[in-house]
Coordinates of C-alpha atoms in Angstrom, one line a residue:
V218 CA 73.4 -14.7 84.9
L219 CA 74.6 -11.3 83.7
R220 CA 77.0 -10.5 86.5
G221 CA 79.1 -7.4 86.9
H222 CA 76.8 -4.7 88.3
T223 CA 77.4 -3.9 91.9
D224 CA 74.0 -2.2 92.6
Y225 CA 70.4 -2.4 91.5
V226 CA 69.8 -3.3 87.8
F227 CA 66.9 -1.1 86.9
S228 CA 66.3 -2.4 83.4
A229 CA 67.5 -4.8 80.8
L230 CA 66.3 -4.7 77.2
F231 CA 67.1 -6.6 74.0
S232 CA 68.1 -4.9 70.8
P233 CA 65.4 -5.3 68.2
D234 CA 67.2 -8.2 66.5
G235 CA 67.7 -9.9 69.9
K236 CA 71.5 -10.3 69.7
L237 CA 72.5 -7.8 72.3
I238 CA 71.3 -6.7 75.7
A239 CA 71.7 -3.3 77.4
T240 CA 71.5 -2.9 81.1
A241 CA 71.3 0.2 83.2
S242 CA 72.3 0.3 86.9
G243 CA 72.5 2.3 90.0
D244 CA 76.2 1.5 90.0
N245 CA 76.6 4.5 87.6
T246 CA 77.3 2.3 84.6
A247 CA 75.5 0.9 81.7
R248 CA 76.6 -2.4 80.1
V249 CA 76.3 -4.1 76.8
W250 CA 76.1 -7.9 76.7
D251 CA 76.1 -10.7 74.1
A252 CA 72.6 -12.1 74.3
T253 CA 73.7 -15.6 73.3
T254 CA 76.6 -16.1 75.6
G255 CA 76.1 -13.5 78.3
R256 CA 79.6 -12.1 77.7
E257 CA 80.1 -8.5 78.8
L258 CA 81.0 -6.5 75.7
S259 CA 81.6 -3.1 77.2
V260 CA 81.1 -1.0 80.3
L261 CA 79.9 2.6 79.5
R262 CA 81.7 4.6 82.2
G263 CA 81.7 8.3 82.8
H264 CA 78.6 9.0 84.7
T265 CA 79.1 10.1 88.2
S266 CA 75.5 9.6 89.1
S267 CA 72.7 7.3 88.1
V268 CA 72.3 6.5 84.5
V269 CA 68.5 6.5 84.1
S270 CA 68.3 5.1 80.5
A271 CA 70.4 3.9 77.6
V272 CA 68.7 3.8 74.2
F273 CA 69.9 2.7 70.8
S274 CA 69.4 4.8 67.7
P275 CA 67.2 3.3 65.1
D276 CA 70.2 2.1 63.1
G277 CA 71.9 0.7 66.1
K278 CA 75.1 2.6 65.6
S279 CA 74.7 5.0 68.5
I280 CA 73.5 5.0 72.1
V281 CA 72.1 8.0 74.0
T282 CA 72.2 8.0 77.8
A283 CA 70.3 10.2 80.2
S284 CA 71.7 10.9 83.7
Y285 CA 71.0 12.8 86.9
D286 CA 74.2 14.7 86.3
N287 CA 72.1 17.1 84.1
T288 CA 73.5 15.8 80.8
A289 CA 72.7 13.3 78.1
R290 CA 75.5 11.7 76.2
V291 CA 75.8 10.0 72.8
W292 CA 78.2 7.1 72.3
D293 CA 79.5 4.9 69.5
A294 CA 77.7 1.6 70.2
T295 CA 80.5 -0.5 68.8
T296 CA 83.5 1.1 70.5
G297 CA 81.9 2.7 73.5
R298 CA 83.6 5.9 72.6
E299 CA 81.8 9.1 73.8
L300 CA 80.9 11.1 70.7
F301 CA 79.6 14.2 72.5
V302 CA 77.8 15.5 75.6
L303 CA 74.4 17.2 75.3
R304 CA 74.9 20.1 77.8
G305 CA 72.3 22.7 78.6
H306 CA 69.9 21.2 81.2
T307 CA 70.4 22.6 84.7
Y308 CA 68.9 19.6 86.5
D309 CA 68.3 15.9 86.2
V310 CA 67.7 14.6 82.7
N311 CA 64.7 12.2 83.1
S312 CA 64.7 10.7 79.6
A313 CA 66.4 10.9 76.2
V314 CA 65.1 9.3 73.0
F315 CA 65.9 9.3 69.3
S316 CA 63.4 10.5 66.7
P317 CA 62.0 7.7 64.4
D318 CA 64.5 8.6 61.7
G319 CA 67.4 8.8 64.1
K320 CA 68.4 12.3 63.1
S321 CA 67.3 14.0 66.3
I322 CA 67.2 13.4 70.1
V323 CA 64.8 14.9 72.6
T324 CA 65.5 15.1 76.3
A325 CA 63.2 15.8 79.2
S326 CA 64.4 17.4 82.5
V327 CA 63.5 18.4 86.0
D328 CA 64.6 21.9 85.0
N329 CA 61.1 22.3 83.3
T330 CA 62.5 22.2 79.8
A331 CA 62.8 19.6 77.0
R332 CA 65.5 20.1 74.4
V333 CA 66.0 18.9 70.9
W334 CA 69.5 18.0 69.6
D335 CA 71.1 17.1 66.3
A336 CA 71.9 13.4 66.8
S337 CA 75.0 13.5 64.5
S338 CA 76.7 16.6 66.0
G339 CA 75.2 17.0 69.4
R340 CA 74.3 20.6 68.6
E341 CA 71.3 21.9 70.5
L342 CA 68.6 22.7 68.0
S343 CA 65.9 24.1 70.2
I344 CA 64.7 24.5 73.8
L345 CA 61.1 23.7 74.5
R346 CA 60.1 26.3 77.1
G347 CA 56.7 26.7 78.6
H348 CA 56.2 24.1 81.4
T349 CA 56.3 25.5 84.9
N350 CA 57.3 22.2 86.6
R351 CA 59.4 19.2 85.9
I352 CA 58.9 17.3 82.7
L353 CA 58.5 13.5 83.1
T354 CA 58.5 12.4 79.5
A355 CA 59.1 13.7 76.0
V356 CA 58.3 11.5 72.9
F357 CA 58.2 12.0 69.2
S358 CA 55.1 11.5 67.1
P359 CA 55.3 8.4 64.7
D360 CA 56.3 10.7 61.8
G361 CA 58.9 12.5 63.9
K362 CA 57.4 15.9 63.2
S363 CA 56.0 16.6 66.6
I364 CA 56.8 16.1 70.2
V365 CA 54.5 15.7 73.2
T366 CA 55.7 16.4 76.8
A367 CA 54.0 15.5 80.1
S368 CA 54.6 17.6 83.2
W369 CA 54.0 18.0 86.8
D370 CA 52.4 21.4 86.0
N371 CA 49.2 19.5 85.1
T372 CA 49.6 20.0 81.4
A373 CA 50.9 18.2 78.3
R374 CA 52.3 20.3 75.5
M375 CA 52.8 19.7 71.8
W376 CA 55.8 21.1 70.0
D377 CA 57.1 21.4 66.4
A378 CA 60.1 19.1 66.4
A379 CA 62.0 21.1 63.8
S380 CA 61.6 24.6 65.2
G381 CA 60.8 23.9 68.9
R382 CA 57.8 26.1 68.6
E383 CA 55.0 25.4 71.0
L384 CA 52.0 24.2 69.0
S385 CA 49.4 23.8 71.8
V386 CA 49.0 23.4 75.5
L387 CA 46.8 20.5 76.5
R388 CA 45.0 22.0 79.6
A389 CA 42.2 20.2 81.6
H390 CA 43.9 18.0 84.1
T391 CA 43.8 19.2 87.6
S392 CA 46.9 17.3 88.8
F393 CA 50.2 15.8 87.6
V394 CA 50.2 14.4 84.0
N395 CA 51.9 11.0 84.4
S396 CA 52.3 10.2 80.7
A397 CA 51.4 11.4 77.2
V398 CA 51.6 9.2 74.1
F399 CA 50.5 9.5 70.5
S400 CA 48.1 7.1 68.8
P401 CA 49.7 4.8 66.1
D402 CA 48.5 7.1 63.3
G403 CA 49.7 10.2 65.1
K404 CA 46.3 11.9 65.0
Q405 CA 45.5 11.7 68.7
I406 CA 47.2 11.9 72.1
V407 CA 46.1 10.2 75.3
T408 CA 47.3 11.6 78.7
A409 CA 47.1 9.9 82.1
S410 CA 46.8 11.9 85.2
H411 CA 46.9 11.8 89.0
D412 CA 43.5 13.5 88.8
N413 CA 41.9 10.0 88.2
T414 CA 41.2 10.7 84.5
A415 CA 42.8 10.0 81.2
R416 CA 42.0 12.4 78.3
V417 CA 42.2 12.2 74.5
W418 CA 43.2 15.1 72.4
D419 CA 43.2 16.0 68.7
V420 CA 46.7 16.6 67.6
A421 CA 45.9 19.0 64.8
S422 CA 44.0 21.4 66.9
G423 CA 45.1 20.6 70.5
R424 CA 41.5 20.4 71.4
E425 CA 40.3 17.9 74.1
L426 CA 38.1 15.4 72.5
F427 CA 36.8 13.7 75.7
A428 CA 37.8 12.7 79.2
L429 CA 37.9 9.0 80.2
R430 CA 36.2 9.1 83.5
G431 CA 35.5 6.2 85.9
H432 CA 38.7 5.5 87.8
T433 CA 38.6 6.5 91.5
A434 CA 42.3 6.8 91.9
S435 CA 45.3 8.0 90.0
V436 CA 45.6 6.8 86.4
R437 CA 49.1 5.5 86.1
S438 CA 49.2 4.9 82.4
A439 CA 47.1 5.0 79.2
V440 CA 48.1 3.4 75.9
F441 CA 46.5 2.8 72.6
S442 CA 45.9 -0.6 71.1
P443 CA 48.1 -1.4 68.0
D444 CA 45.3 -0.5 65.6
G445 CA 44.5 2.7 67.5
K446 CA 40.9 1.8 68.1
Q447 CA 41.0 1.2 71.9
I448 CA 42.7 2.6 74.9
V449 CA 43.6 0.7 78.1
T450 CA 44.2 2.6 81.4
A451 CA 45.8 1.3 84.6
S452 CA 44.9 2.8 87.9
G453 CA 45.5 2.8 91.6
D454 CA 41.9 1.9 92.1
N455 CA 42.8 -1.8 91.4
T456 CA 41.2 -1.8 88.0
A457 CA 42.2 -1.4 84.4
R458 CA 39.6 -0.1 81.9
V459 CA 39.2 -0.3 78.2
W460 CA 37.8 2.6 76.2
D461 CA 36.7 3.3 72.6
A462 CA 39.4 5.6 71.3
S463 CA 37.0 7.4 68.9
T464 CA 34.2 8.2 71.3
G465 CA 35.6 7.8 74.8
R466 CA 33.0 5.3 75.8
E467 CA 33.9 2.9 78.5
L468 CA 33.9 -0.6 76.9
S469 CA 34.8 -2.7 79.9
V470 CA 36.2 -2.6 83.4
L471 CA 38.9 -5.2 84.1
R472 CA 38.0 -6.2 87.7
G473 CA 39.8 -8.9 89.7
H474 CA 43.0 -7.4 91.0
T475 CA 43.0 -6.7 94.8
G476 CA 45.9 -4.2 94.6
I477 CA 47.2 -1.4 92.5
V478 CA 47.3 -2.1 88.8
V479 CA 50.9 -1.1 88.0
N480 CA 50.6 -1.3 84.2
A481 CA 48.4 -2.6 81.4
D482 CA 49.3 -3.3 77.8
F483 CA 47.9 -4.9 74.7
S484 CA 49.3 -7.9 72.9
L485 CA 50.8 -7.1 69.5
D486 CA 47.6 -8.3 67.7
G487 CA 45.5 -6.2 70.1
K488 CA 43.3 -9.1 71.1
Q489 CA 44.5 -9.5 74.6
I490 CA 45.6 -7.3 77.5
A491 CA 48.0 -8.2 80.3
T492 CA 48.0 -6.4 83.6
A493 CA 50.5 -6.4 86.5
S494 CA 49.5 -5.7 90.1
S495 CA 50.7 -5.2 93.6
D496 CA 48.4 -8.1 94.6
N497 CA 51.2 -10.5 93.4
T498 CA 49.4 -11.5 90.2
A499 CA 49.3 -10.7 86.6
R500 CA 46.1 -11.3 84.6
V501 CA 45.2 -11.8 81.0
W502 CA 42.0 -10.3 79.6
D503 CA 40.0 -10.5 76.4
A504 CA 40.4 -7.0 74.9
S505 CA 37.0 -7.1 73.2
S506 CA 34.8 -8.4 76.1
G507 CA 36.9 -7.5 79.1
R508 CA 36.6 -11.1 80.2
E509 CA 39.3 -12.4 82.5
L510 CA 41.1 -15.2 80.6
S511 CA 43.6 -16.3 83.2
V512 CA 45.3 -15.3 86.5
L513 CA 49.0 -15.8 86.5
R514 CA 49.6 -16.9 90.1
G515 CA 53.0 -17.8 91.5
H516 CA 54.8 -14.5 92.5
T517 CA 54.9 -14.0 96.2
D518 CA 55.2 -10.2 96.1
W519 CA 54.3 -7.3 93.7
V520 CA 54.4 -7.9 90.0
F521 CA 56.1 -4.9 88.4
S522 CA 55.5 -5.7 84.7
A523 CA 53.8 -8.2 82.4
V524 CA 54.9 -8.3 78.7
F525 CA 53.8 -10.3 75.8
S526 CA 56.2 -12.0 73.4
Q527 CA 56.2 -10.8 69.8
D528 CA 53.9 -13.7 68.7
G529 CA 51.6 -13.2 71.6
K530 CA 51.9 -16.8 72.8
S531 CA 53.8 -16.1 75.9
I532 CA 54.0 -13.6 78.7
V533 CA 56.9 -12.8 81.0
T534 CA 56.4 -11.1 84.4
A535 CA 58.9 -9.4 86.7
G536 CA 58.4 -9.4 90.4
R537 CA 59.5 -8.1 93.7
D538 CA 60.0 -11.7 94.9
N539 CA 63.3 -11.8 93.0
T540 CA 62.0 -13.9 90.1
A541 CA 60.7 -13.5 86.6
R542 CA 58.2 -16.0 85.3
V543 CA 57.2 -17.2 81.8
W544 CA 53.6 -18.1 81.2
D545 CA 51.4 -19.6 78.5
A546 CA 49.3 -16.6 77.4
T547 CA 46.4 -18.8 76.4
T548 CA 46.1 -21.0 79.4
G549 CA 47.9 -19.0 82.0
R550 CA 50.0 -22.0 82.9
E551 CA 53.4 -21.2 84.4
L552 CA 56.0 -22.5 82.0
S553 CA 59.2 -21.6 84.0
V554 CA 60.5 -19.6 86.9
L555 CA 63.6 -17.6 86.2
R556 CA 65.5 -17.8 89.4
G557 CA 68.9 -16.3 90.0
H558 CA 68.4 -12.7 91.0
T559 CA 69.0 -12.0 94.7
D560 CA 66.8 -8.9 94.8
W561 CA 63.8 -7.4 93.1
V562 CA 63.4 -8.0 89.3
F563 CA 62.4 -4.6 87.9
S564 CA 61.7 -5.7 84.3
A565 CA 61.7 -8.6 81.9
V566 CA 61.4 -8.5 78.2
F567 CA 61.6 -10.9 75.2
S568 CA 64.0 -10.7 72.4
Q569 CA 62.5 -9.9 69.0
D570 CA 62.7 -13.5 67.9
G571 CA 61.2 -14.6 71.2
K572 CA 63.9 -17.0 72.0
S573 CA 65.5 -15.1 74.9
I574 CA 64.5 -13.0 77.8
V575 CA 66.6 -10.3 79.6
T576 CA 65.8 -9.3 83.1
A577 CA 67.1 -6.4 85.2
G578 CA 67.4 -6.6 88.9
R579 CA 68.1 -4.7 92.1
D580 CA 71.0 -7.1 92.7
N581 CA 73.1 -5.0 90.2
T582 CA 73.0 -7.6 87.5
A583 CA 71.1 -8.2 84.3
R584 CA 70.5 -11.8 83.2
V585 CA 69.8 -13.5 80.0
W586 CA 67.6 -16.6 79.8
D587 CA 66.5 -19.2 77.3
V588 CA 62.8 -19.0 76.9
A589 CA 62.3 -22.6 75.9
S590 CA 64.1 -24.1 78.9
G591 CA 64.1 -21.3 81.4
R592 CA 67.8 -21.8 81.7
E593 CA 70.0 -18.9 82.7
H594 CA 72.5 -18.2 79.9
F595 CA 74.7 -15.6 81.5
V596 CA 75.1 -12.6 83.8
L597 CA 76.2 -9.2 82.6
R598 CA 78.5 -8.0 85.3
G599 CA 80.5 -4.8 85.7
H600 CA 78.1 -2.0 87.0
T601 CA 78.7 -0.9 90.5
D602 CA 75.2 0.4 91.1
Y603 CA 71.6 -0.1 90.0
V604 CA 71.1 -0.9 86.3
F605 CA 68.2 1.3 85.2
S606 CA 67.8 0.1 81.6
A607 CA 69.1 -2.4 79.0
L608 CA 68.5 -2.2 75.3
F609 CA 69.5 -4.2 72.2
S610 CA 70.7 -2.4 69.2
P611 CA 68.3 -2.7 66.2
D612 CA 70.5 -5.3 64.5
G613 CA 70.8 -7.3 67.8
K614 CA 74.6 -7.3 67.8
L615 CA 75.0 -5.0 70.8
I616 CA 73.5 -4.3 74.2
A617 CA 73.6 -1.0 75.9
T618 CA 73.0 -0.7 79.7
A619 CA 72.6 2.5 81.8
S620 CA 73.3 2.6 85.4
G621 CA 73.4 4.6 88.6
D622 CA 77.1 4.2 88.7
N623 CA 77.3 7.1 86.3
T624 CA 78.3 5.0 83.3
A625 CA 76.6 3.3 80.3
R626 CA 78.2 0.2 78.9
V627 CA 78.1 -1.5 75.6
W628 CA 78.3 -5.3 75.3
D629 CA 78.6 -7.9 72.6
A630 CA 75.2 -9.5 72.5
T631 CA 76.7 -12.8 71.2
T632 CA 79.4 -13.3 73.7
G633 CA 78.4 -10.9 76.6
R634 CA 81.9 -9.4 76.4
E635 CA 82.1 -5.8 77.6
L636 CA 83.1 -3.6 74.6
S637 CA 83.2 -0.2 76.2
V638 CA 82.4 2.0 79.1
L639 CA 80.8 5.3 78.4
R640 CA 82.2 7.7 81.0
G641 CA 81.7 11.4 81.4
H642 CA 78.5 12.1 83.4
T643 CA 79.1 14.0 86.7
A644 CA 76.8 14.5 89.6
G645 CA 76.1 13.5 93.2
E646 CA 77.7 10.4 94.5
D647 CA 74.9 9.0 96.6
S648 CA 73.0 7.4 93.6
T649 CA 69.7 9.0 94.7
A650 CA 67.1 11.4 93.4
R651 CA 65.2 13.4 96.0
V652 CA 61.9 15.2 95.8
Y653 CA 61.2 18.1 98.2
L654 CA 57.7 19.4 98.0
T655 CA 57.5 23.2 98.6
R656 CA 56.2 26.3 96.8
I657 CA 58.8 27.7 94.4
E658 CA 57.7 31.2 95.4
D659 CA 58.9 30.4 99.0
L660 CA 62.3 29.2 97.7
I661 CA 62.8 32.3 95.6
E662 CA 62.0 34.6 98.5
L663 CA 64.3 32.6 100.7
A664 CA 67.1 32.8 98.1
R665 CA 66.7 36.5 97.8
T666 CA 67.2 37.1 101.5
R667 CA 69.9 34.6 102.4
V668 CA 72.6 36.9 101.2
T669 CA 74.5 39.9 102.7
R670 CA 72.7 42.2 100.4
E671 CA 69.6 42.1 98.3
L672 CA 70.2 40.6 94.8
T673 CA 70.2 43.1 91.9
C674 CA 67.6 42.8 89.2
A675 CA 70.2 41.3 86.8
E676 CA 71.3 38.8 89.5
R677 CA 67.7 37.7 90.1
Q678 CA 67.4 37.1 86.3
Q679 CA 70.6 35.1 86.2
Y680 CA 70.5 33.0 89.4
L681 CA 66.8 32.8 90.2
H682 CA 65.6 32.7 86.6
E683 CA 62.9 35.2 87.4
N684 CA 60.9 36.4 84.4
I685 CA 61.3 40.2 85.1
V686 CA 62.4 43.1 83.0
C687 CA 65.4 45.0 84.3
P688 CA 65.9 48.7 83.6
T689 CA 68.5 49.4 80.9
P690 CA 71.7 50.8 82.6
T691 CA 72.9 54.2 81.4
P692 CA 76.0 53.6 79.4
T693 CA 79.2 55.1 80.8
L694 CA 81.2 57.1 78.1
T695 CA 84.9 56.5 78.3
P696 CA 87.2 58.9 76.3
T697 CA 89.1 57.3 73.6
P698 CA 92.8 57.6 74.3
V699 CA 94.8 59.7 71.9
R700 CA 97.7 57.9 70.3

C-alpha cells in the first residue's frame, strides 16, 4: 500500500520502464514512489490547490504539473527542485503535456487559451487564442508539429506548434467537444462530442471527412486502433461502437452493458477492445466482429477503467467498490482482487514490463501491487488530499504524483522513498473546482454595473477582456523644463 496521501488519490501511473510510480492527489501534493518497494521518494510540494496531473518528459528528467492555481510548473524529477513556473493563464490549468521530442510543453486552460512553452527555459512561446469557452484538452500530433485542442465552444482547433498560428477550426459539432485525438500516422483527427456524434477530420485541410452517427447519447470518448484502421467510441447510451476509420462505416455495435460505457480502448495489437461501465462490469470484445468475448463480473459498483497489459494477456479494472481486479483477457477469469483501498479506486495501470500495477484511490493513497500474486507491495503516503495522477519516468526509476494538496511529489520507484516535494502552486484552499452555468454576456453586463461609476473603455479591455477598440487619447504636451 502506497500510504501518505491524506485525501483522494486521483491517479497513479508507472514510468515507462516500470521502476517508478507517480501519484496525484486532492491533498495538493504529487508523490513519487519506488515501484518495487513502495518507498516514498519525494513529495512535490508547493501547490495550494489541486494538482490535476503530473507528467514526465520523454527522457524522464523533468516533470510538468498542472494545477487549479492557474499555473503549470516544471520540476527536476531526481531532486524535486522546481525549475520554473509557467505563468500566464488566468484560470485553472486543465492539462499540461510534453511534445514527443520533449522540447515543448502545451497547457490547456479554463481561460479559453492553450499556451506553448519552451520546456528547457519555461519561456512562453505562443498563446493559442480563438476558443470562446474553456479548453478541456490540448495534445501534440505524433510528429510534434501540430496541436489539437478540444473546447466547450463546440469546436476543436488545430494549431502550428512552432508559431502558435491557428491552422483550422473544426466546426460541425453542436455541443461540447469532449476530446480530440490524432490518428497514429497524424493524418486524421477524431473528435467526440456531447451532441451524440464523433467526427473524423483531415489534418491537412481541416475538412470534415464524415460523422460517426448512431449513438443516442453523449459520446464520451473516441480513439483510433493502434494501426489507425478502426475507431471505437464509448457512449452514455450503454454501447460502444466500432467504425471504419477510412469510410466512417459502422462496423459493429458492442451491446451488452446496461449502464453508461465510461471508456473503451483497444489492446496493443488492436485485436480486442475492453469497455468499462457503470453497470459494475467490464467486457472484452473481438474488435473485428464485435462479438462479446467475456464479461468481467465481480465489482459491486461502477467500473471506472479497464486497461490491457502490454502483452494483451491481462486486464486490470478499477472500481467504485474500492477494489482493482486483474483478469485473464482471453477467458475473462478473475485472477486476483487488489484489496486495500478504503475508498474508490479511480485508475489502475500496468507497468511496462507487466509485472506490477499501480492504483490511485480516493483514500489519498496510491498502491503498488504484484501482478502475479495480487499481493500489495507498498503504499505511497504523504499527500494530504486527492492524488489526481501518478506517472513513471521513462526509465522507470522515478514516479511523479500530482495532488489536490497543491504539490507534486517525486519518489524513488525502487524503494518508494520520497525524493522531493514540488511546492509553489497557489490557489483556493477548498480543493474543489466549481462550474457555474450562465451566459458570459450577463456576467460582463453585471460587472460593468457593479461599480460606483461606469468602467472606461480601457478598463473594460483590461478587466473584462472585451474585444473593443478604444479611441486614441489626445496626447498632453508638457513643456520641457529649461536647465
